[in-house]
PDB file of C-alpha atoms in Angstrom:
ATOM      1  CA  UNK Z   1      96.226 165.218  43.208  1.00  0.00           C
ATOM      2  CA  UNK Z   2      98.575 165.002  45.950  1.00  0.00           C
ATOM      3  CA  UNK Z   3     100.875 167.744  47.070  1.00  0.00           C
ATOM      4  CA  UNK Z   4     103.820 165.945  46.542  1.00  0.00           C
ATOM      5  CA  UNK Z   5     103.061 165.448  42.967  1.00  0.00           C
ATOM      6  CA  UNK Z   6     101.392 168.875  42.537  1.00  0.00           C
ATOM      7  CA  UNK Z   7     103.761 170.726  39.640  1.00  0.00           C
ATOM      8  CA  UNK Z   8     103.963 173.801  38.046  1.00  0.00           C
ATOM      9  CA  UNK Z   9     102.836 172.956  34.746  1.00  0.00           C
ATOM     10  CA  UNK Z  10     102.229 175.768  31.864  1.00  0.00           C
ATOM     11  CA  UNK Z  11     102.067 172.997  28.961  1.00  0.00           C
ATOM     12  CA  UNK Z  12      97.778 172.878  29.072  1.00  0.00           C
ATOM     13  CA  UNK Z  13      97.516 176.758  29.198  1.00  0.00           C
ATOM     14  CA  UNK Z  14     100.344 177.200  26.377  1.00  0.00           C
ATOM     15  CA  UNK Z  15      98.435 174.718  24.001  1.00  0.00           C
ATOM     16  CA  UNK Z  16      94.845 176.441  25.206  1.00  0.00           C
ATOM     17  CA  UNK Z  17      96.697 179.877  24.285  1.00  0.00           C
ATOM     18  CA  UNK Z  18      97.806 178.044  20.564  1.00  0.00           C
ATOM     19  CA  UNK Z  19      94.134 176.959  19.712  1.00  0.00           C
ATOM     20  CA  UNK Z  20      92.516 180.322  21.012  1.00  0.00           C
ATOM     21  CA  UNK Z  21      95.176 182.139  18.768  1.00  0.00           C
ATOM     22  CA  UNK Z  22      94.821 180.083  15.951  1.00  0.00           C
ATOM     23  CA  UNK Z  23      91.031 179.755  16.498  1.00  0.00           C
ATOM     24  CA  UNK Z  24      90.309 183.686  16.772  1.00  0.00           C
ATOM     25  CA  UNK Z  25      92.598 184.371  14.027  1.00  0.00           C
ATOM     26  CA  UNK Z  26      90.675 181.257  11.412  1.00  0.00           C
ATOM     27  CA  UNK Z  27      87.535 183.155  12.858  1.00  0.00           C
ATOM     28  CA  UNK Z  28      87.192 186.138  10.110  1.00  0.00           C
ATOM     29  CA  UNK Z  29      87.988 183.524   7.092  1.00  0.00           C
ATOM     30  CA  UNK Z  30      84.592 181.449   8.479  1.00  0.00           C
ATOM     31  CA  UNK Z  31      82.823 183.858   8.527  1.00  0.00           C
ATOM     32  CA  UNK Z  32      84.003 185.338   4.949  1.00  0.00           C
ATOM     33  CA  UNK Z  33      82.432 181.489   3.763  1.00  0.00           C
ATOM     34  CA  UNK Z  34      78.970 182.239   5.723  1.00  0.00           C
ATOM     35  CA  UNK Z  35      76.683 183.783   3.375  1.00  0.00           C
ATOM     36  CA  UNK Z  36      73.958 186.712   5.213  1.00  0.00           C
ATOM     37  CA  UNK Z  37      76.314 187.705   7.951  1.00  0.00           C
ATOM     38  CA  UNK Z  38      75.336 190.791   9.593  1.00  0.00           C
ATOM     39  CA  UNK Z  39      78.298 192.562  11.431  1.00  0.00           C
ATOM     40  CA  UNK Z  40      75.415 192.296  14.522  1.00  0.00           C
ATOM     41  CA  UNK Z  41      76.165 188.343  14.082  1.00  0.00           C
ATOM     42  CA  UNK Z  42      79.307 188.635  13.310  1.00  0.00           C
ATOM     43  CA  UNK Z  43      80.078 190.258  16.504  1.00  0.00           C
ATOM     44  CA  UNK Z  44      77.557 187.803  18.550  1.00  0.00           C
ATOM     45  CA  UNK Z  45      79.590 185.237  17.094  1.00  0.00           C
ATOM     46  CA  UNK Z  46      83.037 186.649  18.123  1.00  0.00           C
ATOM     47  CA  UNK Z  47      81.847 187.499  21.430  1.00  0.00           C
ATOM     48  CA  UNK Z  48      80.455 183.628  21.752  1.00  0.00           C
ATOM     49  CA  UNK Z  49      83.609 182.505  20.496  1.00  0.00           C
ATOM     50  CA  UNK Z  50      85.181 184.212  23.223  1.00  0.00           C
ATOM     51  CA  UNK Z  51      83.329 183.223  25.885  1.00  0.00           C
ATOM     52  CA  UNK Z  52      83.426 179.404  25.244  1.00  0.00           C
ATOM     53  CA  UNK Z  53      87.436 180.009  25.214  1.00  0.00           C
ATOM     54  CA  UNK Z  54      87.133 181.613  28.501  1.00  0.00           C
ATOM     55  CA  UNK Z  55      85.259 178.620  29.633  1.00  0.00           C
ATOM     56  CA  UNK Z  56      87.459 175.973  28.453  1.00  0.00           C
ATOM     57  CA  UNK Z  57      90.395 177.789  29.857  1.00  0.00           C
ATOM     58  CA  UNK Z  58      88.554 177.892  33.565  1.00  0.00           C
ATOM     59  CA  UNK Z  59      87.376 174.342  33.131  1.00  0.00           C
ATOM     60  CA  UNK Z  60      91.301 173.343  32.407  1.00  0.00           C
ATOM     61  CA  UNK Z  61      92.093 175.238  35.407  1.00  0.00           C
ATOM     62  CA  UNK Z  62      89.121 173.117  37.565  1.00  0.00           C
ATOM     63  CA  UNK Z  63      90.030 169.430  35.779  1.00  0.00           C
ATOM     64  CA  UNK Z  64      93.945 170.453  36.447  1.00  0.00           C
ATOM     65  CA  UNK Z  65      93.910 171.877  39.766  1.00  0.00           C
ATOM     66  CA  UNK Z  66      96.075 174.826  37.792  1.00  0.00           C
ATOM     67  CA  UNK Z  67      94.248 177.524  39.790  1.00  0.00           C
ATOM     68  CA  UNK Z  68      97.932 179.754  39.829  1.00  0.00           C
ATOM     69  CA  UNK Z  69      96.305 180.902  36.473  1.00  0.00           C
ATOM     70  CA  UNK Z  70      94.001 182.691  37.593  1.00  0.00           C
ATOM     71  CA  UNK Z  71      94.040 186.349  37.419  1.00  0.00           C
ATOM     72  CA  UNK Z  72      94.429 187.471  41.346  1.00  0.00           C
ATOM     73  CA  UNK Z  73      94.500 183.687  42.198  1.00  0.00           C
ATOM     74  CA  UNK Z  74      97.286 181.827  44.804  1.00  0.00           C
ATOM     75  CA  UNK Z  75     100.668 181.608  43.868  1.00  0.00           C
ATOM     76  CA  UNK Z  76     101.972 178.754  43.163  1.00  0.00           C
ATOM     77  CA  UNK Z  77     103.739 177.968  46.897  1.00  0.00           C
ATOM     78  CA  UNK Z  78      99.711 179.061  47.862  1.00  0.00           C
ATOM     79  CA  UNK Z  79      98.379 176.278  45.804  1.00  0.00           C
ATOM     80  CA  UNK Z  80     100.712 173.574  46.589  1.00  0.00           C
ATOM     81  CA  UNK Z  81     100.387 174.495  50.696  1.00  0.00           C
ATOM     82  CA  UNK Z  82      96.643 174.262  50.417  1.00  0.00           C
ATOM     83  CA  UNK Z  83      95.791 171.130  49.208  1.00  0.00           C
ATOM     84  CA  UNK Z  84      94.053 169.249  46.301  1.00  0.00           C
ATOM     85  CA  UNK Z  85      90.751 169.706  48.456  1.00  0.00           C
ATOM     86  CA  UNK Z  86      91.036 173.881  48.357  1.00  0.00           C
ATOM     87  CA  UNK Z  87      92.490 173.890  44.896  1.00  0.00           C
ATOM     88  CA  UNK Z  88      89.410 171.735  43.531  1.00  0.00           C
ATOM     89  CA  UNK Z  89      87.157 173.610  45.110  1.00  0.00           C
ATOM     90  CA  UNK Z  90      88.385 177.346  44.374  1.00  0.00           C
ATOM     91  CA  UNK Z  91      88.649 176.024  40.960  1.00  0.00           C
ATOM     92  CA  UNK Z  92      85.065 175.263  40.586  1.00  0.00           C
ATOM     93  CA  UNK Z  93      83.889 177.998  42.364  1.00  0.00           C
ATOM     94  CA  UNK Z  94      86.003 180.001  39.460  1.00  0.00           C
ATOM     95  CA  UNK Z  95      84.579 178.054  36.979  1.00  0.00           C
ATOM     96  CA  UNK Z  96      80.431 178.607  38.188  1.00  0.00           C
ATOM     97  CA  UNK Z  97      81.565 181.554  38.417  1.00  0.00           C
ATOM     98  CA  UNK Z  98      82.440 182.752  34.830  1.00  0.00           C
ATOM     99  CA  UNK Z  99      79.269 180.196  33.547  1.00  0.00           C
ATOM    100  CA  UNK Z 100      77.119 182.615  35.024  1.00  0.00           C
ATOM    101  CA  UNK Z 101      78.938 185.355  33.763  1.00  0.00           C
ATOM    102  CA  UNK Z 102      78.771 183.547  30.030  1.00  0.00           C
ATOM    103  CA  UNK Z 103      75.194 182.916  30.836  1.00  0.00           C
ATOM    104  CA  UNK Z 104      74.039 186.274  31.354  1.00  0.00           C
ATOM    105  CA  UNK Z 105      76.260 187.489  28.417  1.00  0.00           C
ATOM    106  CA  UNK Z 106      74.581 185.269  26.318  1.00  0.00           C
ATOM    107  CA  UNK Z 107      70.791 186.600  27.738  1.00  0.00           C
ATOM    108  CA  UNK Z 108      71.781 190.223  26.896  1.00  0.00           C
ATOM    109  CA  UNK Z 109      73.289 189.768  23.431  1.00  0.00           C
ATOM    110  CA  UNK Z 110      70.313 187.661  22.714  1.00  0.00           C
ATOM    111  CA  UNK Z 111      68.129 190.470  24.133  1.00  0.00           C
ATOM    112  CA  UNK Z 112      70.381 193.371  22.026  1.00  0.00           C
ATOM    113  CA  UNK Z 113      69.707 191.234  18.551  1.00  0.00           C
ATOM    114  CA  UNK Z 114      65.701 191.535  19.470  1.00  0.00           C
ATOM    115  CA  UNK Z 115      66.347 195.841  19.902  1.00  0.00           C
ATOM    116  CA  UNK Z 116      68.848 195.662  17.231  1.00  0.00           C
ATOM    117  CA  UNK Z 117      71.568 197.277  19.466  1.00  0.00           C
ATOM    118  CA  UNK Z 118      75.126 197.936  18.503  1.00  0.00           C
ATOM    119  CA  UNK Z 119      77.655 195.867  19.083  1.00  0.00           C
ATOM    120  CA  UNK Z 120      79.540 198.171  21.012  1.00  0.00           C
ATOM    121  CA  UNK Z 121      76.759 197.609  23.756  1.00  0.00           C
ATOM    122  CA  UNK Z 122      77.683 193.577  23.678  1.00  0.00           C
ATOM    123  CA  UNK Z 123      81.297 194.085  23.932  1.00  0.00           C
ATOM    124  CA  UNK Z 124      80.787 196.494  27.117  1.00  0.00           C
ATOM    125  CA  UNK Z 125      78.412 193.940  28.797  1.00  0.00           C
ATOM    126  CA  UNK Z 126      80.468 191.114  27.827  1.00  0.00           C
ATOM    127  CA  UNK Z 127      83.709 193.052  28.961  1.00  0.00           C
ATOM    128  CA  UNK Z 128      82.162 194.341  31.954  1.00  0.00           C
ATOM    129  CA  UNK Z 129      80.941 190.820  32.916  1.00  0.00           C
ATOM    130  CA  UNK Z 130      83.996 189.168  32.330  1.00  0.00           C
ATOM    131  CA  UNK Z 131      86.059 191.403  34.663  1.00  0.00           C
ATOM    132  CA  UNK Z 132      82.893 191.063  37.487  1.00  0.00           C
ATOM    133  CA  UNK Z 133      83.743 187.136  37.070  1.00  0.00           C
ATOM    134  CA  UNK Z 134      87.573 187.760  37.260  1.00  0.00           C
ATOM    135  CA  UNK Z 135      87.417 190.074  40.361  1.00  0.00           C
ATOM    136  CA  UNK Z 136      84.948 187.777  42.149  1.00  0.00           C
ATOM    137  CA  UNK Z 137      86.884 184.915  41.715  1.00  0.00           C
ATOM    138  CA  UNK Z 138      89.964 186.784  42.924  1.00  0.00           C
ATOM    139  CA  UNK Z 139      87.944 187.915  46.165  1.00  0.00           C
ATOM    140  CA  UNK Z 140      86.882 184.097  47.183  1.00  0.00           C
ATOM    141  CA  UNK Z 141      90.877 183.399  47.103  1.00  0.00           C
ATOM    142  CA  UNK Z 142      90.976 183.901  50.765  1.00  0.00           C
ATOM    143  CA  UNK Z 143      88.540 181.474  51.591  1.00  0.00           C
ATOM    144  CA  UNK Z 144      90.475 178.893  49.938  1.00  0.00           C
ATOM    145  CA  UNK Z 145      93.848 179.570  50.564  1.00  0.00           C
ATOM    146  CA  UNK Z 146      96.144 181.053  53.680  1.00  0.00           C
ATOM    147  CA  UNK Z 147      98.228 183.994  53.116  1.00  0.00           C
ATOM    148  CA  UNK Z 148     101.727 184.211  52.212  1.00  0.00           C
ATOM    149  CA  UNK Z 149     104.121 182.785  54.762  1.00  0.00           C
ATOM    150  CA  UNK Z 150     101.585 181.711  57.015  1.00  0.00           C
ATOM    151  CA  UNK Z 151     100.032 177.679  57.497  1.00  0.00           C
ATOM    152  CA  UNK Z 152      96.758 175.985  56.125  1.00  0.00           C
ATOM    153  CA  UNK Z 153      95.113 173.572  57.863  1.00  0.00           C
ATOM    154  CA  UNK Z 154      93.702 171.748  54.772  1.00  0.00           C
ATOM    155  CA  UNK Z 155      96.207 169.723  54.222  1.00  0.00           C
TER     156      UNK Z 155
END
């Protein structure tokens, strides 16, 4: 995308934000329907349910170039200055980077269901992970974009 057609655009993240509403609201009636439910799976299943929102969300952010989303991301006037180039790749890096997050979310909950731990444990692992994605994303920002006021030479 080039910079001169690069826009501030909140419409994909608003609709994103409608689904995940809707989505984790619709989530306790499905599961009143599911017959056997533990409140272990039930809680595995929010926590899944979650986590491929999360993903979605960072993948709109990669496919869009909307990387001003991002927690601790560039501004907008950051975004623009660096270039389609910077913005694709910090998005992407985001992206990997909550995956792996997911991923190893995924490998403990699936670990806490064979001990039979509480729930409580997933939701401070998957919490915990989430904000180790969020903050590492927000520490590569430098490599992809110049601080305010100052030039890139991306472009």
């Amino acid at each position: 995308m080039e910079n001169e057609n690069y826009q501030k655009d909140f419409k994909p993240f608003l609709i994103w934000l409608i689904v995940f509403m809707i989505g984790m609201n619709g989530f306790p009636m499905l599961i009143k329907m599911l017959p056997a439910m533990t409140s272990a799976m039930q809680t595995k299943l929010s926590i899944f349910l979650l986590l491929a929102a999360l993903l979605i969300l960072y993948y709109i952010v990669y496919k869009g170039e909307y990387v001003y989303y991002l927690p601790g991301g560039p501004t907008f006037r950051e975004a623009k200055e660096a270039g389609s180039e910077n913005r694709k790749a910090y998005g992407k890096k985001c992206f990997v980077t909550m995956l792996r997050s997911s991923m190893l979310i995924v490998l403990f909950m699936v670990i806490s269901l064979f001990f039979e731990l509480a729930g409580l444990y997933d939701w401070i692992v998957a919490g915990a992970c989430i904000a180790a994605a969020v903050v590492a994303g927000s520490k590569e920002k430098a490599a992809y974009f110049s601080p305010k006021g100052q030039g890139t030479d991306a472009e």
